[in-house]
Amino acid sequence: QQQITTVTTTQRSGDWSTGLCDCCSDMGTCCCALWCFPCFQCQTASHFGWCLCMPLLDPCAFMAVSCCMRSSMRERYGIQGSTCGDVALVCCCYVCTWCQMAREVKTQTTSGPQQVHVVTQQVRMA
């Protein structure tokens, strides 16, 4: 007897799919951020699975929402880094970090999880 099992995994490279200043790799994302940044933030949070309005709390929360979302994104997608690094990047390059996060969400949701089919056989001992 053969049994087919499907295993779903997310490909994890350890790095962001684009650099912090790679706006030219996705001009649509950067243009959206340029023309209406709060809308862009809400859309990115929603696509990541967070509450649509969370980014609007960032000014009151001293950018804690952005730092938490970046850390959560790193954890979900297996990207290396640290919370201190997230805080530093958000404080120094606020708009660029949001553009990078939006590109990452787009890349991860477009590529989707990888599926592997594993065929196993049962051996019956008589």
PDB file of N, CA and C in Angstrom, residues 6-47:
ATOM      1  N   THR A   6       0.927  15.253   1.674  1.00  0.00           N
ATOM      2  CA  THR A   6       1.348  16.555   1.180  1.00  0.00           C
ATOM      3  C   THR A   6       1.874  17.381   2.346  1.00  0.00           C
ATOM      4  N   VAL A   7       3.093  17.857   2.198  1.00  0.00           N
ATOM      5  CA  VAL A   7       3.725  18.685   3.212  1.00  0.00           C
ATOM      6  C   VAL A   7       3.851  20.089   2.647  1.00  0.00           C
ATOM      7  N   THR A   8       3.365  21.084   3.379  1.00  0.00           N
ATOM      8  CA  THR A   8       3.435  22.468   2.932  1.00  0.00           C
ATOM      9  C   THR A   8       4.438  23.219   3.789  1.00  0.00           C
ATOM     10  N   THR A   9       5.391  23.863   3.130  1.00  0.00           N
ATOM     11  CA  THR A   9       6.390  24.648   3.850  1.00  0.00           C
ATOM     12  C   THR A   9       6.521  26.015   3.199  1.00  0.00           C
ATOM     13  N   THR A  10       7.034  26.966   3.948  1.00  0.00           N
ATOM     14  CA  THR A  10       7.324  28.282   3.411  1.00  0.00           C
ATOM     15  C   THR A  10       8.820  28.351   3.166  1.00  0.00           C
ATOM     16  N   GLN A  11       9.190  28.795   1.973  1.00  0.00           N
ATOM     17  CA  GLN A  11      10.603  28.898   1.653  1.00  0.00           C
ATOM     18  C   GLN A  11      11.207  30.038   2.473  1.00  0.00           C
ATOM     19  N   ARG A  12      12.258  29.729   3.202  1.00  0.00           N
ATOM     20  CA  ARG A  12      12.878  30.720   4.077  1.00  0.00           C
ATOM     21  C   ARG A  12      14.347  30.867   3.701  1.00  0.00           C
ATOM     22  N   SER A  13      14.693  32.066   3.271  1.00  0.00           N
ATOM     23  CA  SER A  13      16.070  32.289   2.856  1.00  0.00           C
ATOM     24  C   SER A  13      16.892  32.962   3.944  1.00  0.00           C
ATOM     25  N   GLY A  14      16.226  33.589   4.926  1.00  0.00           N
ATOM     26  CA  GLY A  14      16.941  34.283   5.975  1.00  0.00           C
ATOM     27  C   GLY A  14      17.147  35.757   5.694  1.00  0.00           C
ATOM     28  N   ASP A  15      16.845  36.204   4.487  1.00  0.00           N
ATOM     29  CA  ASP A  15      17.021  37.604   4.110  1.00  0.00           C
ATOM     30  C   ASP A  15      15.715  38.181   3.579  1.00  0.00           C
ATOM     31  N   TRP A  16      15.616  39.501   3.594  1.00  0.00           N
ATOM     32  CA  TRP A  16      14.485  40.170   2.961  1.00  0.00           C
ATOM     33  C   TRP A  16      14.587  39.938   1.462  1.00  0.00           C
ATOM     34  N   SER A  17      13.462  39.822   0.785  1.00  0.00           N
ATOM     35  CA  SER A  17      13.493  39.568  -0.662  1.00  0.00           C
ATOM     36  C   SER A  17      14.001  40.776  -1.434  1.00  0.00           C
ATOM     37  N   THR A  18      13.882  41.973  -0.858  1.00  0.00           N
ATOM     38  CA  THR A  18      14.419  43.192  -1.476  1.00  0.00           C
ATOM     39  C   THR A  18      15.148  43.988  -0.406  1.00  0.00           C
ATOM     40  N   GLY A  19      16.028  44.857  -0.845  1.00  0.00           N
ATOM     41  CA  GLY A  19      16.776  45.700   0.085  1.00  0.00           C
ATOM     42  C   GLY A  19      15.925  46.840   0.616  1.00  0.00           C
ATOM     43  N   LEU A  20      16.444  47.514   1.605  1.00  0.00           N
ATOM     44  CA  LEU A  20      15.724  48.613   2.238  1.00  0.00           C
ATOM     45  C   LEU A  20      15.430  49.741   1.252  1.00  0.00           C
ATOM     46  N   CYS A  21      16.355  50.025   0.367  1.00  0.00           N
ATOM     47  CA  CYS A  21      16.197  51.136  -0.585  1.00  0.00           C
ATOM     48  C   CYS A  21      15.966  50.655  -2.010  1.00  0.00           C
ATOM     49  N   ASP A  22      15.322  49.509  -2.178  1.00  0.00           N
ATOM     50  CA  ASP A  22      15.058  48.941  -3.510  1.00  0.00           C
ATOM     51  C   ASP A  22      13.731  49.417  -4.093  1.00  0.00           C
ATOM     52  N   CYS A  23      13.464  50.689  -4.014  1.00  0.00           N
ATOM     53  CA  CYS A  23      12.182  51.193  -4.526  1.00  0.00           C
ATOM     54  C   CYS A  23      12.022  50.964  -6.019  1.00  0.00           C
ATOM     55  N   CYS A  24      13.128  50.940  -6.743  1.00  0.00           N
ATOM     56  CA  CYS A  24      13.044  50.743  -8.195  1.00  0.00           C
ATOM     57  C   CYS A  24      12.603  49.334  -8.566  1.00  0.00           C
ATOM     58  N   SER A  25      12.695  48.399  -7.631  1.00  0.00           N
ATOM     59  CA  SER A  25      12.275  47.030  -7.933  1.00  0.00           C
ATOM     60  C   SER A  25      10.750  46.912  -7.986  1.00  0.00           C
ATOM     61  N   ASP A  26      10.048  47.851  -7.373  1.00  0.00           N
ATOM     62  CA  ASP A  26       8.582  47.848  -7.397  1.00  0.00           C
ATOM     63  C   ASP A  26       8.104  49.298  -7.293  1.00  0.00           C
ATOM     64  N   MET A  27       8.066  49.982  -8.416  1.00  0.00           N
ATOM     65  CA  MET A  27       7.719  51.405  -8.429  1.00  0.00           C
ATOM     66  C   MET A  27       6.287  51.655  -7.968  1.00  0.00           C
ATOM     67  N   GLY A  28       5.395  50.721  -8.225  1.00  0.00           N
ATOM     68  CA  GLY A  28       4.006  50.888  -7.807  1.00  0.00           C
ATOM     69  C   GLY A  28       3.875  51.020  -6.300  1.00  0.00           C
ATOM     70  N   THR A  29       4.626  50.202  -5.583  1.00  0.00           N
ATOM     71  CA  THR A  29       4.604  50.260  -4.121  1.00  0.00           C
ATOM     72  C   THR A  29       5.104  51.610  -3.633  1.00  0.00           C
ATOM     73  N   CYS A  30       6.211  52.065  -4.184  1.00  0.00           N
ATOM     74  CA  CYS A  30       6.788  53.335  -3.738  1.00  0.00           C
ATOM     75  C   CYS A  30       5.911  54.521  -4.121  1.00  0.00           C
ATOM     76  N   CYS A  31       5.288  54.464  -5.289  1.00  0.00           N
ATOM     77  CA  CYS A  31       4.388  55.553  -5.689  1.00  0.00           C
ATOM     78  C   CYS A  31       3.173  55.620  -4.774  1.00  0.00           C
ATOM     79  N   CYS A  32       2.639  54.465  -4.410  1.00  0.00           N
ATOM     80  CA  CYS A  32       1.504  54.420  -3.494  1.00  0.00           C
ATOM     81  C   CYS A  32       1.892  55.020  -2.145  1.00  0.00           C
ATOM     82  N   ALA A  33       3.088  54.696  -1.667  1.00  0.00           N
ATOM     83  CA  ALA A  33       3.570  55.254  -0.401  1.00  0.00           C
ATOM     84  C   ALA A  33       3.770  56.757  -0.515  1.00  0.00           C
ATOM     85  N   LEU A  34       4.221  57.212  -1.655  1.00  0.00           N
ATOM     86  CA  LEU A  34       4.468  58.636  -1.861  1.00  0.00           C
ATOM     87  C   LEU A  34       3.181  59.452  -1.857  1.00  0.00           C
ATOM     88  N   TRP A  35       2.148  58.940  -2.530  1.00  0.00           N
ATOM     89  CA  TRP A  35       0.923  59.722  -2.707  1.00  0.00           C
ATOM     90  C   TRP A  35      -0.002  59.675  -1.501  1.00  0.00           C
ATOM     91  N   CYS A  36      -0.070  58.560  -0.813  1.00  0.00           N
ATOM     92  CA  CYS A  36      -0.950  58.480   0.354  1.00  0.00           C
ATOM     93  C   CYS A  36      -0.378  57.470   1.350  1.00  0.00           C
ATOM     94  N   PHE A  37       0.592  57.931   2.126  1.00  0.00           N
ATOM     95  CA  PHE A  37       1.310  57.035   3.025  1.00  0.00           C
ATOM     96  C   PHE A  37       0.422  56.356   4.073  1.00  0.00           C
ATOM     97  N   PRO A  38      -0.511  57.073   4.723  1.00  0.00           N
ATOM     98  CA  PRO A  38      -1.368  56.375   5.697  1.00  0.00           C
ATOM     99  C   PRO A  38      -2.214  55.268   5.056  1.00  0.00           C
ATOM    100  N   CYS A  39      -2.726  55.508   3.866  1.00  0.00           N
ATOM    101  CA  CYS A  39      -3.494  54.465   3.156  1.00  0.00           C
ATOM    102  C   CYS A  39      -2.597  53.278   2.827  1.00  0.00           C
ATOM    103  N   PHE A  40      -1.385  53.578   2.399  1.00  0.00           N
ATOM    104  CA  PHE A  40      -0.401  52.555   2.075  1.00  0.00           C
ATOM    105  C   PHE A  40      -0.087  51.689   3.299  1.00  0.00           C
ATOM    106  N   GLN A  41       0.096  52.329   4.459  1.00  0.00           N
ATOM    107  CA  GLN A  41       0.373  51.585   5.685  1.00  0.00           C
ATOM    108  C   GLN A  41      -0.790  50.667   6.043  1.00  0.00           C
ATOM    109  N   CYS A  42      -2.002  51.190   5.958  1.00  0.00           N
ATOM    110  CA  CYS A  42      -3.181  50.386   6.304  1.00  0.00           C
ATOM    111  C   CYS A  42      -3.341  49.203   5.358  1.00  0.00           C
ATOM    112  N   GLN A  43      -3.084  49.436   4.084  1.00  0.00           N
ATOM    113  CA  GLN A  43      -3.178  48.359   3.095  1.00  0.00           C
ATOM    114  C   GLN A  43      -2.131  47.277   3.378  1.00  0.00           C
ATOM    115  N   THR A  44      -0.915  47.680   3.700  1.00  0.00           N
ATOM    116  CA  THR A  44       0.149  46.722   3.997  1.00  0.00           C
ATOM    117  C   THR A  44      -0.192  45.898   5.231  1.00  0.00           C
ATOM    118  N   ALA A  45      -0.663  46.565   6.276  1.00  0.00           N
ATOM    119  CA  ALA A  45      -1.045  45.852   7.501  1.00  0.00           C
ATOM    120  C   ALA A  45      -2.160  44.853   7.215  1.00  0.00           C
ATOM    121  N   SER A  46      -3.131  45.258   6.427  1.00  0.00           N
ATOM    122  CA  SER A  46      -4.246  44.373   6.083  1.00  0.00           C
ATOM    123  C   SER A  46      -3.761  43.156   5.286  1.00  0.00           C
ATOM    124  N   HIS A  47      -2.891  43.372   4.316  1.00  0.00           N
ATOM    125  CA  HIS A  47      -2.373  42.256   3.518  1.00  0.00           C
ATOM    126  C   HIS A  47      -1.533  41.308   4.364  1.00  0.00           C
TER     127      HIS A  47
END
